[in-house]
Coordinates of C-alpha atoms in Angstrom, one line a residue:
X1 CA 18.4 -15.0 85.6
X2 CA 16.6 -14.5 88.7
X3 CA 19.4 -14.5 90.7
X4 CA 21.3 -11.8 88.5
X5 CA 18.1 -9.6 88.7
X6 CA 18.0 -9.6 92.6
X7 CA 22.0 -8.3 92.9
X8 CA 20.8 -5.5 90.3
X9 CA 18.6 -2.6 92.2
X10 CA 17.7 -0.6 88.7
X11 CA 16.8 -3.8 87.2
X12 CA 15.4 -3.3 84.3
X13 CA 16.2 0.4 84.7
X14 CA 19.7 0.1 83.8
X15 CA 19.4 -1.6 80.6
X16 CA 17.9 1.7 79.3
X17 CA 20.2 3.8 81.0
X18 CA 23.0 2.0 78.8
X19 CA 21.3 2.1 75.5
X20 CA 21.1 6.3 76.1
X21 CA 24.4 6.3 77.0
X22 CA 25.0 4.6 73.8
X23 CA 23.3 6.9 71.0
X24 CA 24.5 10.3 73.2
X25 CA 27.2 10.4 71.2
X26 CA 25.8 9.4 68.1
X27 CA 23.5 12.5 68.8
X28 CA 26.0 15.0 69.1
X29 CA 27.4 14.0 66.2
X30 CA 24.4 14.2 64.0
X31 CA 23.7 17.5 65.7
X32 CA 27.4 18.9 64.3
X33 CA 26.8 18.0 61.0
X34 CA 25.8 20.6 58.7
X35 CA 22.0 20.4 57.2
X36 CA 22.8 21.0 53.6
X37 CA 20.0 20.8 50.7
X38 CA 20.7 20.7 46.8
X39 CA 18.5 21.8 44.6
X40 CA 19.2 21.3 41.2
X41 CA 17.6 23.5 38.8
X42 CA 16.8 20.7 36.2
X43 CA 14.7 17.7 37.4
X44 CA 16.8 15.3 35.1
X45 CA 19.8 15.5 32.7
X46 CA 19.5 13.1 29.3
X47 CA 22.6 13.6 27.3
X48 CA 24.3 11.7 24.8
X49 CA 27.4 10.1 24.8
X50 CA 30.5 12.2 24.4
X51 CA 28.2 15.5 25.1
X52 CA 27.9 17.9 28.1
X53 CA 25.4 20.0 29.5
X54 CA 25.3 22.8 32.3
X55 CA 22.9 22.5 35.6
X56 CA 22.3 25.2 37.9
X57 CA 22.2 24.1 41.4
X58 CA 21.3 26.2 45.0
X59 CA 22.6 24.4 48.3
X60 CA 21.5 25.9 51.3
X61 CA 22.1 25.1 54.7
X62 CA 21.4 26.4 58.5
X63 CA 25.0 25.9 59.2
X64 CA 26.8 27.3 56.3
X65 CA 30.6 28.5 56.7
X66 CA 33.2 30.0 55.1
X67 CA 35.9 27.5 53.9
X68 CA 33.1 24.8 53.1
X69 CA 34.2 22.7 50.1
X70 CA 31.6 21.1 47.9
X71 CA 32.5 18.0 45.8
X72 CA 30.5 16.2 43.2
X73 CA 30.5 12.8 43.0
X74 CA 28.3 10.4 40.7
X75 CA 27.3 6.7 41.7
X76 CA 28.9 5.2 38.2
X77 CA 31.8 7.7 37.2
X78 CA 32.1 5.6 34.1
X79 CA 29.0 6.3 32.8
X80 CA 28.5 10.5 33.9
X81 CA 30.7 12.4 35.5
X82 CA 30.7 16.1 37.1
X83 CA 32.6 19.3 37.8
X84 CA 32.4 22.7 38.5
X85 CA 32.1 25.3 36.4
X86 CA 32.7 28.1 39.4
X87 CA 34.2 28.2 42.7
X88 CA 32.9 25.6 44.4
X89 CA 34.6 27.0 48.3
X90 CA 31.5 29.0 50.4
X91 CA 32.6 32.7 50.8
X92 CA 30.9 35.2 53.1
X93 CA 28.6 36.1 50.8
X94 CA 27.3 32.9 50.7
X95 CA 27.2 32.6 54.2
X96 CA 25.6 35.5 54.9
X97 CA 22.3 35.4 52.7
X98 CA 22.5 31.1 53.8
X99 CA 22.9 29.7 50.3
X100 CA 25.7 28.6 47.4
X101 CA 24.8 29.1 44.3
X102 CA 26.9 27.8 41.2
X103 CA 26.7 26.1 37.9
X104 CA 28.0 22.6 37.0
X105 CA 28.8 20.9 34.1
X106 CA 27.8 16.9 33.2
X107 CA 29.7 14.9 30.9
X108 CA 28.0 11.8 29.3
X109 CA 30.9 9.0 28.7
X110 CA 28.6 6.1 28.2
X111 CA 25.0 4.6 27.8
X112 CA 23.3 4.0 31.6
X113 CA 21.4 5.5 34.1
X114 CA 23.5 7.1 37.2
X115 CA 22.9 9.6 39.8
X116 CA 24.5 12.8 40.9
X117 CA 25.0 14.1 44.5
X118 CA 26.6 17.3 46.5
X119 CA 29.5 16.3 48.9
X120 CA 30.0 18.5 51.8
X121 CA 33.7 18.7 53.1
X122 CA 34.3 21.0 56.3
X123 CA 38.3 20.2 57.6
X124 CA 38.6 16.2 57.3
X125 CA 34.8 15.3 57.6
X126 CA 32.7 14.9 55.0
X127 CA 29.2 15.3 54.3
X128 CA 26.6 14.1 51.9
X129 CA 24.1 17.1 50.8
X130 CA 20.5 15.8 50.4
X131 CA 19.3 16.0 47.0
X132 CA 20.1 14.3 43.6
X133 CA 20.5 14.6 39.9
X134 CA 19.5 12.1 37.6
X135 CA 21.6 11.1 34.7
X136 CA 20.2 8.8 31.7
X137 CA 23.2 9.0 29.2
X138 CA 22.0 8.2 25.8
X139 CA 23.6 7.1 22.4
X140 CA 23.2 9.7 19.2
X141 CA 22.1 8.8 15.8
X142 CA 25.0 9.1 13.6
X143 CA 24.9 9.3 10.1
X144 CA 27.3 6.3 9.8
X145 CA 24.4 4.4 11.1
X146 CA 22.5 5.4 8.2
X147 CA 24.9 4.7 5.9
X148 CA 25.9 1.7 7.2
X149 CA 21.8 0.4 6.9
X150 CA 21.1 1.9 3.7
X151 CA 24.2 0.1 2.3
X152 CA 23.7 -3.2 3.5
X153 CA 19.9 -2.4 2.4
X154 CA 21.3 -2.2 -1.1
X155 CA 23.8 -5.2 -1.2
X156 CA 21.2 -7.7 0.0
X157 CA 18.8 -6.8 -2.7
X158 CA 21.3 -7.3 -5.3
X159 CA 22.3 -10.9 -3.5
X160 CA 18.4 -11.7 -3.7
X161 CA 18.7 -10.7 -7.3
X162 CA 21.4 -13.1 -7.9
X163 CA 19.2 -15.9 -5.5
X164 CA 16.7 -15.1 -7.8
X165 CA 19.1 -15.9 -10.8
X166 CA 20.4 -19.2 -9.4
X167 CA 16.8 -20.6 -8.3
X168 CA 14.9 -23.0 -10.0
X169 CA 11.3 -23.2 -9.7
X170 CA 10.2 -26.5 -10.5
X171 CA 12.7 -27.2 -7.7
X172 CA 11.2 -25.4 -5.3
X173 CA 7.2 -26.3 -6.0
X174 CA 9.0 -30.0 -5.8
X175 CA 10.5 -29.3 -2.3
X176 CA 6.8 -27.5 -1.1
X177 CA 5.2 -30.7 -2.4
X178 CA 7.8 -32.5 -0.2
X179 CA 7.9 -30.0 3.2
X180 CA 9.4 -32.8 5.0
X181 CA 12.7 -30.0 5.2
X182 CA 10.3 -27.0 5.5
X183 CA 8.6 -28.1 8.3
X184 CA 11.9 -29.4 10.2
X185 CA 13.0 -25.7 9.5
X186 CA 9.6 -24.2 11.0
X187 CA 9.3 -26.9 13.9
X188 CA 13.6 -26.0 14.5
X189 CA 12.7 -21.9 14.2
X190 CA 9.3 -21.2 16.1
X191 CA 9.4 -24.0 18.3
X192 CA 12.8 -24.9 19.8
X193 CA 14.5 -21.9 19.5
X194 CA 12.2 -19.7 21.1
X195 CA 11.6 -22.3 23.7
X196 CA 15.6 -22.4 24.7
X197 CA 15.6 -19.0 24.0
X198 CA 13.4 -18.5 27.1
X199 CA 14.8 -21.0 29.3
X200 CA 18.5 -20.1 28.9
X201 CA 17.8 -16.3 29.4
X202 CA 16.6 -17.5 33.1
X203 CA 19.9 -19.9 33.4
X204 CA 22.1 -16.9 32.1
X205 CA 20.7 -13.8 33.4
X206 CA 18.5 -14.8 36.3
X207 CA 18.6 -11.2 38.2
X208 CA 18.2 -9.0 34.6
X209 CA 14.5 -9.4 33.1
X210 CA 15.8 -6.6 30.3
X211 CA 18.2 -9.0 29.1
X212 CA 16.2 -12.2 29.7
X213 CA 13.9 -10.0 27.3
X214 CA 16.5 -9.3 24.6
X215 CA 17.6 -13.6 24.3
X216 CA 13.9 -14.1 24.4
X217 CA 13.1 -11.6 21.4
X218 CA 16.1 -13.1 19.2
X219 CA 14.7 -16.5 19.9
X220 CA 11.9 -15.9 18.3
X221 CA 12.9 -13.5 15.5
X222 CA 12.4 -15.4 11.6
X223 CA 15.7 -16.2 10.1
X224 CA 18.0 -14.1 8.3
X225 CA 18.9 -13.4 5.0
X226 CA 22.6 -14.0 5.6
X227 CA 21.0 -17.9 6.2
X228 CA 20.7 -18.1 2.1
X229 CA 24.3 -17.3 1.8
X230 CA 25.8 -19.5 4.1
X231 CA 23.7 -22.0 2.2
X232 CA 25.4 -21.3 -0.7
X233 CA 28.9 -21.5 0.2
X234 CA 28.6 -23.7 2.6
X235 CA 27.2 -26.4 -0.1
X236 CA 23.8 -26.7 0.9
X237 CA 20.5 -26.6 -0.8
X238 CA 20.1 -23.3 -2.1
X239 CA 16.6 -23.6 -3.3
X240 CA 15.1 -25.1 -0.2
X241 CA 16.9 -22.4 1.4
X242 CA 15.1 -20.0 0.0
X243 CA 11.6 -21.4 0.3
X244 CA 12.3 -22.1 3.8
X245 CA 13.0 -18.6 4.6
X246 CA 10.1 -16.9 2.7
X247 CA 7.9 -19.4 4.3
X248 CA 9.7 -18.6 7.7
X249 CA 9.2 -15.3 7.5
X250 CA 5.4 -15.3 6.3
X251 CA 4.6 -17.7 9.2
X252 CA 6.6 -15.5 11.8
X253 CA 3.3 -12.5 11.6
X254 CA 1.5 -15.4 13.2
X255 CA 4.2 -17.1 15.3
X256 CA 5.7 -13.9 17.1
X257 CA 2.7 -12.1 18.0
X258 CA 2.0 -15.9 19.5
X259 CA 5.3 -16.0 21.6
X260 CA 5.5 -12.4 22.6
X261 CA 1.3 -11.9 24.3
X262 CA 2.6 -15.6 25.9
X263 CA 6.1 -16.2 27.0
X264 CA 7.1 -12.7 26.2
X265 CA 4.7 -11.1 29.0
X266 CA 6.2 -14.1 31.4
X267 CA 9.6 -12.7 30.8
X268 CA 9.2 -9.1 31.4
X269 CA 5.2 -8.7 32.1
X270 CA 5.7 -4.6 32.2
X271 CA 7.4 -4.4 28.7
X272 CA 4.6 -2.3 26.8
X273 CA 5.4 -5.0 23.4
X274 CA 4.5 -3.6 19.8
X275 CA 5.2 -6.0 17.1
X276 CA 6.7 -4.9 14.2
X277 CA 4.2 -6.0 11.4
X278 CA 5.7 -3.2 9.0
X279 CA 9.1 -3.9 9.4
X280 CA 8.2 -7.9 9.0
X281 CA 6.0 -7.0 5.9
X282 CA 9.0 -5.0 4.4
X283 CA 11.6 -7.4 5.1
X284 CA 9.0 -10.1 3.0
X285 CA 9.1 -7.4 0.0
X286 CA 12.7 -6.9 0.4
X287 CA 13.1 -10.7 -0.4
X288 CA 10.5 -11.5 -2.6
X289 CA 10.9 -8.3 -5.0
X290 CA 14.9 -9.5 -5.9
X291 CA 13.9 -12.9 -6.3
X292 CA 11.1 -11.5 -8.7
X293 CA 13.7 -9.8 -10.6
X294 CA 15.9 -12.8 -10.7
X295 CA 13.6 -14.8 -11.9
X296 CA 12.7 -12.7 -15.1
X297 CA 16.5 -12.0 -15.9
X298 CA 16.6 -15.9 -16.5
X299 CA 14.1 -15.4 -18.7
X300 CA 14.7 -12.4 -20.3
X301 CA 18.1 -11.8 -20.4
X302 CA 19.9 -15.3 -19.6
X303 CA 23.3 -14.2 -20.6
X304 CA 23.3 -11.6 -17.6
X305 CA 21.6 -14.3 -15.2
X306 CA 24.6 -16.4 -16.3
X307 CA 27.2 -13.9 -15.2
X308 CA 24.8 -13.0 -12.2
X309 CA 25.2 -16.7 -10.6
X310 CA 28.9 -16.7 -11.5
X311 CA 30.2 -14.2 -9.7
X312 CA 27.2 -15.1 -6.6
X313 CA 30.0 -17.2 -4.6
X314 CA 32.5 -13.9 -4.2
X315 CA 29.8 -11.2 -4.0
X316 CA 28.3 -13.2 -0.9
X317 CA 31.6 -13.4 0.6
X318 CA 32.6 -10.1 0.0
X319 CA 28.9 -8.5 1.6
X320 CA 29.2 -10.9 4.3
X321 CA 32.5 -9.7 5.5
X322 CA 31.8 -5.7 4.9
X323 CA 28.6 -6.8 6.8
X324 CA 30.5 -8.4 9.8
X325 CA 33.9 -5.7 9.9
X326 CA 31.4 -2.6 9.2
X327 CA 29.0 -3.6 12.0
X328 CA 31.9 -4.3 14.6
X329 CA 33.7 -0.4 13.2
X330 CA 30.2 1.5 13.6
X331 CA 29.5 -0.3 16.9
X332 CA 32.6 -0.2 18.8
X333 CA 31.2 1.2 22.0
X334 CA 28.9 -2.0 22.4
X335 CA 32.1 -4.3 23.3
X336 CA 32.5 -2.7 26.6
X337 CA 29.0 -3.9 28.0
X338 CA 30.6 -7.4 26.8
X339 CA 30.4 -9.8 29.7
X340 CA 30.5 -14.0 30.1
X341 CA 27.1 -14.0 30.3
X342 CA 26.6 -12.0 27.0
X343 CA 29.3 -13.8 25.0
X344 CA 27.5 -17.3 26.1
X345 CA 24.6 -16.0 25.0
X346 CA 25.4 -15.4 21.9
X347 CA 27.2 -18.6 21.8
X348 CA 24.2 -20.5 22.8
X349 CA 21.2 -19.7 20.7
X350 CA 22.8 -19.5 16.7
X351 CA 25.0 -23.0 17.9
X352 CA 22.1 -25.2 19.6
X353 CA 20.2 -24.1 16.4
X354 CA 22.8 -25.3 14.3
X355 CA 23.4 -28.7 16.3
X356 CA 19.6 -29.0 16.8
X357 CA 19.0 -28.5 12.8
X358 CA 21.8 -30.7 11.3
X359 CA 21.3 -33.7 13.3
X360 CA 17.5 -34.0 13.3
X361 CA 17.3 -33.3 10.0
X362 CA 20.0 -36.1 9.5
X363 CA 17.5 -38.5 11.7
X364 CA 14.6 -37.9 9.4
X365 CA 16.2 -38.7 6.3
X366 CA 17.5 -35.5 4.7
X367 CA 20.3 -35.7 2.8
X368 CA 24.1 -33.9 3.3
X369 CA 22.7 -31.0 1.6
X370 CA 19.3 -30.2 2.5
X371 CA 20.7 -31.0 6.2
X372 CA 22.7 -28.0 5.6
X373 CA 19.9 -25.7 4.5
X374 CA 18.2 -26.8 7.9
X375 CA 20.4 -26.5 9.6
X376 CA 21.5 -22.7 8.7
X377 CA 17.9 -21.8 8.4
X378 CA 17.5 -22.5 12.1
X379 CA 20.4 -21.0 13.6
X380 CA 20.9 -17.6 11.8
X381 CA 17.7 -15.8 13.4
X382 CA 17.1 -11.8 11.8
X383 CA 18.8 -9.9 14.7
X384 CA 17.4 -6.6 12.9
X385 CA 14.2 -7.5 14.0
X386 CA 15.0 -8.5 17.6
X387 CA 16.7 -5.3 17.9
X388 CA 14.2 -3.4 16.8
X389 CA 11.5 -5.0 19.0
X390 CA 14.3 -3.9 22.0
X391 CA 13.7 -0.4 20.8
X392 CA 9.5 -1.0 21.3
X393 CA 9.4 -2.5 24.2
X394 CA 12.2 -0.8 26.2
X395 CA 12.7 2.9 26.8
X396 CA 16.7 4.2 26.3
X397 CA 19.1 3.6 27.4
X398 CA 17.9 0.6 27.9
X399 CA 17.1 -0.1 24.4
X400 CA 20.7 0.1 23.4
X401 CA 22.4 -1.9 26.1
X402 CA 19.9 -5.5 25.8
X403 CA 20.6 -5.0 22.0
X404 CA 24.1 -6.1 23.2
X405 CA 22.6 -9.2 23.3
X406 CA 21.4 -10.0 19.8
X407 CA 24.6 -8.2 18.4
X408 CA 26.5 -10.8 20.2
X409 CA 24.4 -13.5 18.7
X410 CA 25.2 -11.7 15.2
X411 CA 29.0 -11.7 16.3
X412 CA 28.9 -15.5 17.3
X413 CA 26.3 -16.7 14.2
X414 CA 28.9 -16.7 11.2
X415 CA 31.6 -18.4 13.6
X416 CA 31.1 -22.0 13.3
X417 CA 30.2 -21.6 9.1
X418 CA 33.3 -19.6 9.1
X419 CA 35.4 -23.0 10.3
X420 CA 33.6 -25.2 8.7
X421 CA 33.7 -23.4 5.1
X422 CA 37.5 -23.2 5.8
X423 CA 37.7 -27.2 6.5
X424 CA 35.7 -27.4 3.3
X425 CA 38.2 -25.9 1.5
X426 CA 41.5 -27.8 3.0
X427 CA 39.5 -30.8 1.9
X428 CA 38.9 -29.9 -0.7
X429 CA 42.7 -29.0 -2.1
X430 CA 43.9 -32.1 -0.2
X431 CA 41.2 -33.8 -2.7
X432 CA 39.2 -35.5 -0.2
X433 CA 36.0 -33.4 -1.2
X434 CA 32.8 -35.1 -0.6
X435 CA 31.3 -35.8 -4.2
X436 CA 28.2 -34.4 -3.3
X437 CA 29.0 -31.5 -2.3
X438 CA 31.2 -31.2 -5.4
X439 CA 30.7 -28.1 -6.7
X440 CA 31.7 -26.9 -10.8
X441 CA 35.1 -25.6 -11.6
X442 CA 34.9 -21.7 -13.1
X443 CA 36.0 -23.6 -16.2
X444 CA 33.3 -25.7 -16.3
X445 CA 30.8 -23.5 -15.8
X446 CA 32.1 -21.1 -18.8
X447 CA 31.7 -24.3 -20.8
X448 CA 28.0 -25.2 -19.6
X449 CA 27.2 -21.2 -20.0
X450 CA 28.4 -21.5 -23.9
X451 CA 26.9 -25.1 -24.8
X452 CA 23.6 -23.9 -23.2
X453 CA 22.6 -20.4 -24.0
X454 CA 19.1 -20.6 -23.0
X455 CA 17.4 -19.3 -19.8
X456 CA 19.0 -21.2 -16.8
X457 CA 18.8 -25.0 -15.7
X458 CA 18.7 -26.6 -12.9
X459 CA 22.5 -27.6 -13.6
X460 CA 23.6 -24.1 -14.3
X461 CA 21.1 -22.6 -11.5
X462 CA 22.0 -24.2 -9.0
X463 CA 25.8 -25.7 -8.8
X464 CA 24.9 -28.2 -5.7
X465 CA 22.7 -30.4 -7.8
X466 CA 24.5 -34.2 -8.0
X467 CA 26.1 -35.2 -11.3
X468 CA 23.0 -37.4 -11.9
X469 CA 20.5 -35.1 -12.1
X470 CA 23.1 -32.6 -14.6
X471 CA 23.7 -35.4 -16.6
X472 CA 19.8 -36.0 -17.1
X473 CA 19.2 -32.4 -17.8
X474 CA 22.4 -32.1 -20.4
X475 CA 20.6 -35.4 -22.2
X476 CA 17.0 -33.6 -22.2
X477 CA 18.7 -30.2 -24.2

């Protein structure tokens, strides 16, 4: 290096010299280039999807000629798009007074944020106008929506009515004097699922806090309704179900407020969290009420409670499919933000609980059937609720797109009951049915119904009872 400095006069001279030799050009260039400003006449655009709405804009320049195109191009084309609604080529006029002035429109094609800019072309070169246009594209309220909630509203309190019908009390005060199951259930729901709740949003989405967010608030939602009916035809314990799910969600007005101020802030510490303690109180009336009137049909009017539990099985197939196909028709937009990551997150969390719930409650003793109530008490969670804490916490469109995550976990729930109620039922026409899950014929049911008209029994109540215990209560009538 010495040496190389010595046969060099300018040294260190001529290392500038080549570094302005360098950026000469670079200057030149940036001196050609037209200084264009936008200025839109709206701050922000929020539109909803499928809608359009008109912006003024004003781009001036100190180099403005005639022949100037200007473009519009948006960062996501998918999700907002623009076009002129006037020439968009710079005339004289507009040359002469040193401004363009036209009007655009913006189209809204799908829920996101995007931005808007001016592109400059003069010959072959192009040029990017300073000055943006913000976009939030929104979703609107339809009044499918509200159909589609007030009717499932309605058919849920008419399946609690028939719950109501098929429950036996003593039952139930004999399974709270027993809470080995309950507390499995409320160890299964407000302990492990939250817990993997929060740890697989960080596996699965480790750059996306929203959506870490919307695993985390499904983990530690209560469980669903739709829990009691998979109970029921899956052969479980109906009546534990039951308890298990009032007591789930009384205990979740203490247990979410507990995960949301602790893990929840850890999650996404700027989420501004509200906890829904009107929407959990209603959904406690909206299953205690039917049960209420259930339970008095059996005693007032056991002939209707009769018919009520008879035709149970269908009716909770029949609202659990218009559930499932008028959720995916009303919500079609929502399977384009489907990814991997989404559909293994729904996956995940309704599975594990399943998995989680059968087995242990297998390893503490429970029998086949109360397994089963565990076991679907853990892993349906009430995605109503986690999607309407998305819509506290989270301002739109955000809102809408993380619910993508607990409407996959809805899409996913029903999927392994769905295969397991159909291996049920090859069993059981192959006549390799499981005794105790044996359930009465229609037949024999009309025969119990006539023999014993009198408020309902545990036998007539509830179909998954063993033989045993029928037997007993046909000998005490």
């Amino acid at each position: 290096m010495v040496y190389a400095s010595r046969m060099c006069p300018i040294w260190p001279l001529h290392l500038i010299i080549l570094y302005i030799v360098a950026i000469c050009p670079m200057w030149v260039l940036c001196q050609a280039a037209p200084n264009y400003l936008a200025k839109f006449l709206s701050e922000t655009v929020e539109i909803h999807m499928g809608e359009y709405y008109y912006v003024n804009v004003t781009v001036t320049g100190s180099d403005l000629q005639v022949g100037d195109k200007l473009s519009l191009i948006t960062e996501k084309e998918h999700i907002a798009s623009g076009k002129w609604n006037s020439t968009y080529l710079l005339t004289d006029l507009d040359v002469n007074k040193g401004s363009f002035e036209g009007r655009l429109r913006v189209d809204g094609h799908f829920l996101g944020r995007t931005e808007l800019v001016v592109e400059a072309n003069r010959g072959t070169a192009q040029y990017i106008v300073n000055g943006t246009l913000p976009i939030t594209v929104t979703r609107p309220q339809r009044i499918i929506d509200t159909i589609f909630t007030t009717s499932v509203a309605v058919f849920v309190s008419l399946i609690f009515i028939n719950f109501g019908c098929a429950m036996h009390w003593p039952t139930v005060k004999g399974v709270l004097k027993r809470p080995i199951g309950p507390a499995i259930g409320m160890f299964g729901q407000f302990i492990f699922m939250p817990l993997i709740s929060f740890g697989l949003g960080f596996l699965i989405f480790p750059n996306s806090p929203a959506m870490r967010l919307g695993m985390f608030f499904t983990g530690v939602s209560p469980g669903g309704g739709a829990s009691n009916i998979w109970t029921f035809i899956l052969g479980g314990n109906l009546n534990l179900s039951l308890a298990m799910t009032t007591i789930s969600t009384l205990a979740s007005f203490a247990f979410m407020p507990a995960w949301l101020f602790s893990l929840g802030q850890v999650v996404f510490a700027n989420a501004s969290i509200v906890v829904p303690y009107v929407r959990i109180a209603t959904f406690v009336a909206g299953l205690i009420i039917p049960l209420m009137i259930g339970l008095a049909m059996q005693k007032l009017t056991p002939r209707v409670a009769a018919f009520m539990v008879r035709i149970l099985k269908g009716f909770s197939t029949t609202l659990l499919l218009f559930i499932i196909i008028f959720a995916i028709v009303t919500n079609l937009y929502i399977f384009e933000l489907f990814s991997w990551e989404i559909v293994v997150a729904g996956i995940c969390i309704p599975w594990l609980g399943y998995a989680v719930g059968y087995v242990g409650a297998r390893l503490l003793g429970q029998s086949h059937e109360d397994a089963i109530a565990i076991s679907v008490e853990i892993g349906i969670q009430n995605t109503g609720i986690a999607i309407f804490l998305l819509r506290y916490a989270l301002p739109q469109p955000e809102a809408d797109l993380t619910t993508v995550v607990p409407v996959s976990v809805a899409i996913m729930t029903p999927v392994p009951n769905t295969i397991v109620y159909i291996i049920q039922k090859i069993m059981s026409c192959r006549g390799c049915k499981p005794s105790e899950t044996k359930m009465p014929t229609k037949k024999s049911w009309k025969t119990t119904s006539n023999q014993f008209p009198r408020p309902l029994s545990p036998a007539s109540s509830l179909p998954l009872m063993s033989n045993k215990q029928e037997e007993n209560w046909a000998s005490s009538s």
